[in-house]
XYZ file of N, CA and C in Angstrom:
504
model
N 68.173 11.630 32.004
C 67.303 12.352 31.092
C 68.150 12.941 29.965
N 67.867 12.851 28.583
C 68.031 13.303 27.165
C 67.865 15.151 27.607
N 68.780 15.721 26.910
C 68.828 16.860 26.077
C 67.460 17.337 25.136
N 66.764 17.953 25.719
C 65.516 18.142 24.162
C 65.856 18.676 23.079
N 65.278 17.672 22.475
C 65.412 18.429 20.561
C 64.951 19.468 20.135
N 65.392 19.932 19.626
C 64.659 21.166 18.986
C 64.380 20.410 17.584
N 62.678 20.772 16.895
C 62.726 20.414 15.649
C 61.743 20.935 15.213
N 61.914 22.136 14.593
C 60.784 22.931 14.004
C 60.634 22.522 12.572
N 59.089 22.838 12.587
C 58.480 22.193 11.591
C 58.636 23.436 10.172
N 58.470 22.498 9.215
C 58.857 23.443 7.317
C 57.486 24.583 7.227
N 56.402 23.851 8.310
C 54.857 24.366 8.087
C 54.694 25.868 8.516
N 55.901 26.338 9.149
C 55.985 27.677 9.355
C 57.053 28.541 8.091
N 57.883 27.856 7.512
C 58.641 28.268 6.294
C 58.192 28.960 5.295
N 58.813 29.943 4.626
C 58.553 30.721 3.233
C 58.879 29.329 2.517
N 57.732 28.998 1.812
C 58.604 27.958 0.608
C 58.871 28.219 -0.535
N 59.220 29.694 -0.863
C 60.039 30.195 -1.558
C 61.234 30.321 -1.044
N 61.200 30.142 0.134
C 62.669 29.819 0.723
C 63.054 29.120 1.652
N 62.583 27.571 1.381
C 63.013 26.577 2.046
C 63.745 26.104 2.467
N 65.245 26.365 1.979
C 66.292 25.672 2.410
C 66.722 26.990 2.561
N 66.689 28.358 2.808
C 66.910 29.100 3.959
C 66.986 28.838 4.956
N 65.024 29.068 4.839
C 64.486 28.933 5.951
C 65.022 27.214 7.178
N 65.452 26.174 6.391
C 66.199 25.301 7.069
C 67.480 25.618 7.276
N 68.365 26.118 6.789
C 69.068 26.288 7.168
C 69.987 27.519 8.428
N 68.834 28.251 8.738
C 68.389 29.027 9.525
C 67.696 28.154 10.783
N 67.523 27.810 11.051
C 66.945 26.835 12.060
C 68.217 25.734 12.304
N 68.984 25.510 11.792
C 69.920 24.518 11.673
C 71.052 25.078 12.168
N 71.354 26.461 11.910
C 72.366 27.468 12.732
C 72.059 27.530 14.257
N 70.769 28.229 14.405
C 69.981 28.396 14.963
C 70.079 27.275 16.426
N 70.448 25.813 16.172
C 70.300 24.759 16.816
C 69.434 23.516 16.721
N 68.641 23.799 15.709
C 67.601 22.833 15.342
C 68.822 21.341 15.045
N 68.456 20.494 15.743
C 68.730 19.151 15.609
C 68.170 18.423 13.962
N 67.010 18.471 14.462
C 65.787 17.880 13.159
C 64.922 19.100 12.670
N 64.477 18.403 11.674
C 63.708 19.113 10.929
C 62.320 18.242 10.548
N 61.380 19.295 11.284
C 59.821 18.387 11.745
C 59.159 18.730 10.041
N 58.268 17.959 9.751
C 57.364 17.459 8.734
C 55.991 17.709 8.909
N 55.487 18.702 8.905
C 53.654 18.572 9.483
C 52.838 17.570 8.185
N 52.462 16.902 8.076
C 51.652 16.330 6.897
C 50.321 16.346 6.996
N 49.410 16.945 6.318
C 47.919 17.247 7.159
C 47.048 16.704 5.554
N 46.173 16.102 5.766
C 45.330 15.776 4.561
C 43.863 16.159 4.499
N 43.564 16.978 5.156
C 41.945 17.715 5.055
C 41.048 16.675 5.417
N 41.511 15.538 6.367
C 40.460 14.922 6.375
C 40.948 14.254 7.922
N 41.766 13.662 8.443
C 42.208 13.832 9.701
C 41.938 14.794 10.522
N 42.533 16.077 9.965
C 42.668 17.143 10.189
C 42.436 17.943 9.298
N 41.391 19.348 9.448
C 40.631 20.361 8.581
C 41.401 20.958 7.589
N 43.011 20.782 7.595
C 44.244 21.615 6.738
C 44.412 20.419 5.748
N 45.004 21.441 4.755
C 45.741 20.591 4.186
C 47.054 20.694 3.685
N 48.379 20.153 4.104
C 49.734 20.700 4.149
C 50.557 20.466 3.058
N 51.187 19.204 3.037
C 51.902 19.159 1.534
C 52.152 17.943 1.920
N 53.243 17.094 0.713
C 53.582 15.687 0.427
C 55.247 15.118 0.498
N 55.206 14.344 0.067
C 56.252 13.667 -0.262
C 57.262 14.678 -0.800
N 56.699 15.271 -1.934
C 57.766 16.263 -2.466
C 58.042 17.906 -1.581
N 57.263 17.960 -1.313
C 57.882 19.211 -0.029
C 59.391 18.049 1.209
N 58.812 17.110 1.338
C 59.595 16.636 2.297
C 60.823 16.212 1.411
N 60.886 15.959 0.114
C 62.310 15.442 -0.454
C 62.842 16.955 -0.510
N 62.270 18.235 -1.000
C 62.989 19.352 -1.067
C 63.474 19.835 0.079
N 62.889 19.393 1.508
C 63.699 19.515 2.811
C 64.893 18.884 2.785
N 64.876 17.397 2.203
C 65.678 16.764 2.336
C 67.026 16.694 1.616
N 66.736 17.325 0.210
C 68.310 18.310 -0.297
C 68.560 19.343 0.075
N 68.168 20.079 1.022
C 68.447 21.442 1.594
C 69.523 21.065 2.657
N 68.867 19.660 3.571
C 69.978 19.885 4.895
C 70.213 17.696 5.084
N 71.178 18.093 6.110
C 71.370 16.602 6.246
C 70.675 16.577 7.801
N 70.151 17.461 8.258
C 69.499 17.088 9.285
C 68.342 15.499 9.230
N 68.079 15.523 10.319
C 67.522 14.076 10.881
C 66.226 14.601 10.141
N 64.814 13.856 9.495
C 64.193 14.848 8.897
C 62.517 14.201 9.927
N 62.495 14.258 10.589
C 60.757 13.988 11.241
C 59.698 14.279 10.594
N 59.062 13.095 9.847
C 57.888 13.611 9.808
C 56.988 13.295 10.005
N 55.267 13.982 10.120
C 54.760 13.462 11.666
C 53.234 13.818 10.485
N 52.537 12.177 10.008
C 51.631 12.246 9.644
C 50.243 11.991 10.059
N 49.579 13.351 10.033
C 48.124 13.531 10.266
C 47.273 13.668 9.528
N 47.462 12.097 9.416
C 46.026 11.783 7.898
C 46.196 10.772 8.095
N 44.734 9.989 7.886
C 44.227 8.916 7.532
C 44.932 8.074 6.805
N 44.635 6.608 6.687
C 45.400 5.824 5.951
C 47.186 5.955 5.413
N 47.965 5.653 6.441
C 49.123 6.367 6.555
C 50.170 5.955 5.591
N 49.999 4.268 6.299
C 50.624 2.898 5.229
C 50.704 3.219 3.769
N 49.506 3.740 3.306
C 49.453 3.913 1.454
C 50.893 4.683 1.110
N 51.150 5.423 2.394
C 52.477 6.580 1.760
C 53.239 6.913 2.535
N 53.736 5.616 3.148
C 54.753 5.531 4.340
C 55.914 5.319 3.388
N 55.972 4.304 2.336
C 56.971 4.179 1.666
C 57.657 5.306 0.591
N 56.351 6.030 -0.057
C 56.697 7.753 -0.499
C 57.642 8.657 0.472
N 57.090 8.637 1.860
C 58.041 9.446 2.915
C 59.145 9.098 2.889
N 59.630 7.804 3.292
C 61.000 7.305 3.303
C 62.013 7.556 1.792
N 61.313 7.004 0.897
C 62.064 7.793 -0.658
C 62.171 9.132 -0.486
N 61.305 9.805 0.231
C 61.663 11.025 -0.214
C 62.751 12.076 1.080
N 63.325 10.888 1.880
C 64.305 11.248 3.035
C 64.126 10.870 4.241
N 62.286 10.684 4.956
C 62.225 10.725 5.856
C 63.209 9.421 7.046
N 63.562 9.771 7.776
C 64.598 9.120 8.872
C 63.344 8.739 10.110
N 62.416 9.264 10.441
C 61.467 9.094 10.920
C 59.853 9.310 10.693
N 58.810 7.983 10.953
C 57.490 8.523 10.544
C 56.514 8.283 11.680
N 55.775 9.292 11.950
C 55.303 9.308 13.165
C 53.663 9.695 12.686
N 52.875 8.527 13.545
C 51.154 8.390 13.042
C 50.366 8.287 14.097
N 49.437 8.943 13.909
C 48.204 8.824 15.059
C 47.591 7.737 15.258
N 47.598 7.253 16.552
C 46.633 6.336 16.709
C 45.765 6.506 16.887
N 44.782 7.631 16.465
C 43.641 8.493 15.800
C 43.530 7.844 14.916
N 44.140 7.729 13.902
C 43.937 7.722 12.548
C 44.276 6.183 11.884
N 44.502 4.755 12.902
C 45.118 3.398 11.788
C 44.086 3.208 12.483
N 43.669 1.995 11.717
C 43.236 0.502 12.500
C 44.050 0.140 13.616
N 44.963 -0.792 13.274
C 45.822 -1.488 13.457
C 47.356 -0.604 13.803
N 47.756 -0.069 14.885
C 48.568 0.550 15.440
C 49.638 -0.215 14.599
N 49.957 -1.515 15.772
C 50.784 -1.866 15.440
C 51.305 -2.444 14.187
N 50.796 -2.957 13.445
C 50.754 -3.345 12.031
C 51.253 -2.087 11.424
N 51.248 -0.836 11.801
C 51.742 0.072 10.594
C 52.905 0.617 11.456
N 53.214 0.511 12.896
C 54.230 0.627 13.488
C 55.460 -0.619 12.824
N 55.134 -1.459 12.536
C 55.969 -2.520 11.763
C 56.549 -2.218 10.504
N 55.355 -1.546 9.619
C 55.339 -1.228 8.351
C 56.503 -0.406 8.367
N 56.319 0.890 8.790
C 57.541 2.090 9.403
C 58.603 1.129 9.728
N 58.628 0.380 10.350
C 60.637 -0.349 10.945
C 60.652 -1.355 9.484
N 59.656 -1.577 9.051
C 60.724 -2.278 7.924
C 61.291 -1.443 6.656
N 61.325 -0.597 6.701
C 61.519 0.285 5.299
C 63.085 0.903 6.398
N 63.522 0.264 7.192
C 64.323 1.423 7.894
C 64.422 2.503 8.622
N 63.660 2.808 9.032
C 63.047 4.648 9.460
C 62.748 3.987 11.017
N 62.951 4.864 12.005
C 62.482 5.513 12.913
C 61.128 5.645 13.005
N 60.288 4.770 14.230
C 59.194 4.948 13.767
C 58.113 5.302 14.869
N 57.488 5.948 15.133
C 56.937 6.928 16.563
C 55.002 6.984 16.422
N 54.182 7.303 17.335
C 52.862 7.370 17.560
C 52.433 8.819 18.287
N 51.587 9.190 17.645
C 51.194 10.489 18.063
C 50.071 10.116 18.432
N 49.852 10.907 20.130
C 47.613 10.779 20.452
C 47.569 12.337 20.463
N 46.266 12.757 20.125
C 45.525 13.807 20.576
C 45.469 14.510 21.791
N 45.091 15.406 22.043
C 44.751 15.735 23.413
C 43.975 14.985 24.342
N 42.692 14.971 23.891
C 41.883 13.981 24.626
C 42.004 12.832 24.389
N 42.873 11.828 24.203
C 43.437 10.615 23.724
C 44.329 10.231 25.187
N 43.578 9.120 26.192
C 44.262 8.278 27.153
C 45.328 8.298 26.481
N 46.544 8.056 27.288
C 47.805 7.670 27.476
C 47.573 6.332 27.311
N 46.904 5.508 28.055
C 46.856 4.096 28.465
C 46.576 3.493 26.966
N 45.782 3.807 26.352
C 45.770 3.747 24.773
C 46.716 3.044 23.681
N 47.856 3.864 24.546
C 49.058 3.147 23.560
C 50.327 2.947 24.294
N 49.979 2.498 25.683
C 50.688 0.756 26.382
C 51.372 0.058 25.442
N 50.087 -0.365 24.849
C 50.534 -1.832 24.414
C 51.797 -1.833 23.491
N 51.657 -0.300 22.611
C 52.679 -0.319 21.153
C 54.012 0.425 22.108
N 54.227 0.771 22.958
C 55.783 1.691 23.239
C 56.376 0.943 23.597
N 56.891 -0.763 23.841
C 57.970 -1.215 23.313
C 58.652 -1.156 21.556
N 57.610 -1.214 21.051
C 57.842 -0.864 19.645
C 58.361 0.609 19.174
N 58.235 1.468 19.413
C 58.203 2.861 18.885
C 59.235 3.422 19.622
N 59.659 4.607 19.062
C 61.018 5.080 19.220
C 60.779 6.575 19.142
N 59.568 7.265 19.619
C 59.022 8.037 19.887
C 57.559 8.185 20.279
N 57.265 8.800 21.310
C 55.958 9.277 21.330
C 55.572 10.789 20.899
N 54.475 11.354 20.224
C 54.349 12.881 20.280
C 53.353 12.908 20.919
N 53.364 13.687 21.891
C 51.818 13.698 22.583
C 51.560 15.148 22.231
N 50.439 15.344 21.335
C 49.807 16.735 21.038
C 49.539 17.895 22.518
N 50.189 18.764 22.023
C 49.651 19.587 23.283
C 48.766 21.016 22.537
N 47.967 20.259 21.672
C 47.485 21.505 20.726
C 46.854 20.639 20.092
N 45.151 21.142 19.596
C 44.835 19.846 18.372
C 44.775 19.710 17.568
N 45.430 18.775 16.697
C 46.119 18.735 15.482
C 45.851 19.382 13.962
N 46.225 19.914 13.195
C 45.731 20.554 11.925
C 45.993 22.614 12.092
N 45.711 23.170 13.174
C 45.987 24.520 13.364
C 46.998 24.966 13.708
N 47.817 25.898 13.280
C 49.156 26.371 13.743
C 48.676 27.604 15.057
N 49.423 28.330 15.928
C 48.993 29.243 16.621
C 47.905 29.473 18.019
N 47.675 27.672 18.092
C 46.930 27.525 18.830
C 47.259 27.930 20.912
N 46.656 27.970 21.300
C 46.748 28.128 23.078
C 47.313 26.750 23.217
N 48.334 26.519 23.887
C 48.737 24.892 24.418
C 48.112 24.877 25.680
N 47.566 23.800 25.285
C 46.149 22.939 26.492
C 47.357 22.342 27.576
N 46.807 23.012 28.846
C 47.741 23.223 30.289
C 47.363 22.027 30.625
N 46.542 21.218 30.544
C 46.527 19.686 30.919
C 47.583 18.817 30.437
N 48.000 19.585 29.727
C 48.888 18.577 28.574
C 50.585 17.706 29.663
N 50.730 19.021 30.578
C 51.837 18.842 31.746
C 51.591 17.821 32.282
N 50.340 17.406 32.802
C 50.486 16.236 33.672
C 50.387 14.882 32.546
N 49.822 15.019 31.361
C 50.005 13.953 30.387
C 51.269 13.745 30.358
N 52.184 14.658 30.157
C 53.883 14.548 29.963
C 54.459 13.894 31.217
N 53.849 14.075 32.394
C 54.249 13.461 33.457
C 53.529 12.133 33.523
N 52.651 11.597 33.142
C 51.993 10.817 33.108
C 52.750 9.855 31.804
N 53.155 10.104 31.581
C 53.720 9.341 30.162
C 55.542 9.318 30.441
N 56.021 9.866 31.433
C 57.306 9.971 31.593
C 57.545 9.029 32.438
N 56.056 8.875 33.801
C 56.184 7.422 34.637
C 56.477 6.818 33.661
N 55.355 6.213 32.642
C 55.732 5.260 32.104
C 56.809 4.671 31.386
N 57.697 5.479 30.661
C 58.487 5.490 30.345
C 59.912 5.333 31.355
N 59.577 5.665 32.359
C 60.966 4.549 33.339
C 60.106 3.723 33.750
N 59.111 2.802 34.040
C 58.468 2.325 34.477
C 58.577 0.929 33.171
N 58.772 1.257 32.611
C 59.373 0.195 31.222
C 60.314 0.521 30.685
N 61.187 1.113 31.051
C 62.511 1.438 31.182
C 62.817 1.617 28.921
């Protein structure tokens, strides 16, 4: 078993003081530096873009995650990567075609990962985790900061950890 990452997200940051506030987290122990991307329509918020994530990305050389919750992802998978991202991580909530945009993500270079919902089977996305190089499994539902973490979420993590030696 891996070491856990620490990788707090910019979505809690003064962004008047962003690369403080990263670099404070980076003392701190933060490995990465998480990306919330929310588009008011996935999810009820709406967070920021490409250019919040390039101004993360001259602040620190951390690994930079970012983890988009919005619709139609592909249109601005290639914006993320210009603008630093090392990893892009999408709901299978939110594509058609999982894998087709899990592809999209490995060809631009990047690190490329699937996020489900709470109430979102595990079994769901079998088919794509030879492909992906992360899973996020929500333990909160997506778009609100401050939320109660849903106690079901433990046996999903165990439920998803079989699998994961179980396909080694």
């Amino acid at each position: 078993m891996t070491n856990p990452i620490i990788a707090p997200s910019i979505l809690a940051a003064d962004f008047t003081h962003l690369e403080q506030d990263i670099n404070k987290s980076v003392k701190g122990g933060a490995k990465w530096i998480h990306c919330d991307i929310m588009d008011g329509h996935f999810v009820p918020n709406i967070s920021f873009g490409p250019l919040a994530v390039k101004a993360a990305n001259r602040s620190t050389d951390s690994f930079l995650d970012v983890h988009l919750m919005i619709y139609n992802p592909d249109d601005y998978v290639s914006d993320f990567v210009k603008s630093g991202a090392d990893q892009i991580t999408v709901h299978f909530e939110a594509v058609t075609h999982l894998h087709r945009s899990i592809q999209n993500i490995k060809s631009q270079d990047v690190r490329a990962g699937v996020a489900i919902n709470p109430a979102t089977s595990i079994h769901n996305i079998e088919p794509i985790l030879p492909d992906v190089d992360i899973v996020l499994l929500m333990t909160v539902n997506p778009g609100f900061g401050g939320q109660l973490f849903i106690e079901h979420s433990y046996e999903r993590i165990k439920e998803l950890a079989v699998l994961r030696r179980k396909e080694g």
